[in-house]
C-alpha positions as a Markdown table, in Angstrom:
| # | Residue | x | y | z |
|---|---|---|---|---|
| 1 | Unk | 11.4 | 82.1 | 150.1 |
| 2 | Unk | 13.0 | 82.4 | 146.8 |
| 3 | Unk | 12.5 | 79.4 | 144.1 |
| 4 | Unk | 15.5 | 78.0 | 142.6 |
| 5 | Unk | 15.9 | 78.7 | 138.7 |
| 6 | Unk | 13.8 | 77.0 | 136.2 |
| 7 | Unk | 15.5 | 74.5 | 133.9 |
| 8 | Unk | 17.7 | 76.3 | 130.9 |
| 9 | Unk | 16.8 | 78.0 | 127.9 |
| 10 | Unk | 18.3 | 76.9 | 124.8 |
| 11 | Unk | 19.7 | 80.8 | 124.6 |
| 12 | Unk | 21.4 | 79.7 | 128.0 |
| 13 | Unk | 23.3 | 77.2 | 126.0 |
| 14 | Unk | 27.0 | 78.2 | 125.0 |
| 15 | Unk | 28.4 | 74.6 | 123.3 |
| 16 | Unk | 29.5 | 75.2 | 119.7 |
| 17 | Unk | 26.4 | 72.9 | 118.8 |
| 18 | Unk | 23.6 | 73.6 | 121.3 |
| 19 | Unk | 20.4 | 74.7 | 120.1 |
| 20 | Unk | 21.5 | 77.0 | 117.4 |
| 21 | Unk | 23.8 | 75.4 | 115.6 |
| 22 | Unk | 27.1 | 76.8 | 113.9 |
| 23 | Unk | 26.6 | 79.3 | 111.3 |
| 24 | Unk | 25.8 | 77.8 | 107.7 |
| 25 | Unk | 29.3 | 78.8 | 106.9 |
| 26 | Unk | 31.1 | 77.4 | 109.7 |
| 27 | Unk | 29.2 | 74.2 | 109.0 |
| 28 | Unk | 30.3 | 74.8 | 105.2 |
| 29 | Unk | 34.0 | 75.0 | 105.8 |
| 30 | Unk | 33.8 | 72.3 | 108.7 |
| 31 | Unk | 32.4 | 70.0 | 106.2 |
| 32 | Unk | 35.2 | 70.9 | 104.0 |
| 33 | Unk | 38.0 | 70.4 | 106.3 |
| 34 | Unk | 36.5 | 67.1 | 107.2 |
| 35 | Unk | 35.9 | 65.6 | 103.4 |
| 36 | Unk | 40.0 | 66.7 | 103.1 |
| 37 | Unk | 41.0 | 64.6 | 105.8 |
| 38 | Unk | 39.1 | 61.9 | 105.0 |
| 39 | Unk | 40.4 | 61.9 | 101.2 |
| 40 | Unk | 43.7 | 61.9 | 103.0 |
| 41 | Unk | 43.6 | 59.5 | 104.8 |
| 42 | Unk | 41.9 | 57.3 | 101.7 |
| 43 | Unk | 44.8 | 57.9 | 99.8 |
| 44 | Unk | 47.3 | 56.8 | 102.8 |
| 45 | Unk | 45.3 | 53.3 | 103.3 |
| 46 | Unk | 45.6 | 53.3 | 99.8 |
| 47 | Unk | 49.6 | 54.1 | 99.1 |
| 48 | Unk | 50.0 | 51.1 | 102.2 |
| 49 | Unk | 48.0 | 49.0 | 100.1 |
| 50 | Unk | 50.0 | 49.1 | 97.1 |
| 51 | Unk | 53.0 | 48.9 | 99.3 |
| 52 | Unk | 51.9 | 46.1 | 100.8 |
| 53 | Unk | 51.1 | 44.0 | 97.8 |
| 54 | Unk | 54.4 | 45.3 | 95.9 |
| 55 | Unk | 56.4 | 44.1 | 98.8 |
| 56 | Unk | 54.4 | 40.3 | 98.6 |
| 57 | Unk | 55.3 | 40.2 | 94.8 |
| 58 | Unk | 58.8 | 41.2 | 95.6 |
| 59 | Unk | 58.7 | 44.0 | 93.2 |
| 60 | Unk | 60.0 | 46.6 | 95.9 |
């Protein structure tokens, strides 16, 4: 009688953020991307705010 695997190892694990981690640079240039899109995104919300109030004061 054979006993069925013990549980994983974190070496077993293969998600891009198990145990290890991504590599410092991956995390670098992920944090990157991420701070981009968020300034982008600030800077949409921001355009449609000025929009917004222009359109109020009739100035557009």
């Amino acid at each position: 009688m054979t006993h069925p695997p013990g549980p994983p190892t974190p070496a077993d694990f293969t998600a891009p953020f198990a145990a290890n981690g991504p590599q410092p640079d991956n995390r670098r240039t992920l944090t990157i991307a991420l701070a981009a899109v968020v300034v982008v995104l600030a800077l949409v919300l921001a355009a449609g705010i000025v929009f917004v109030v222009k359109a109020r004061k009739g100035d557009i």
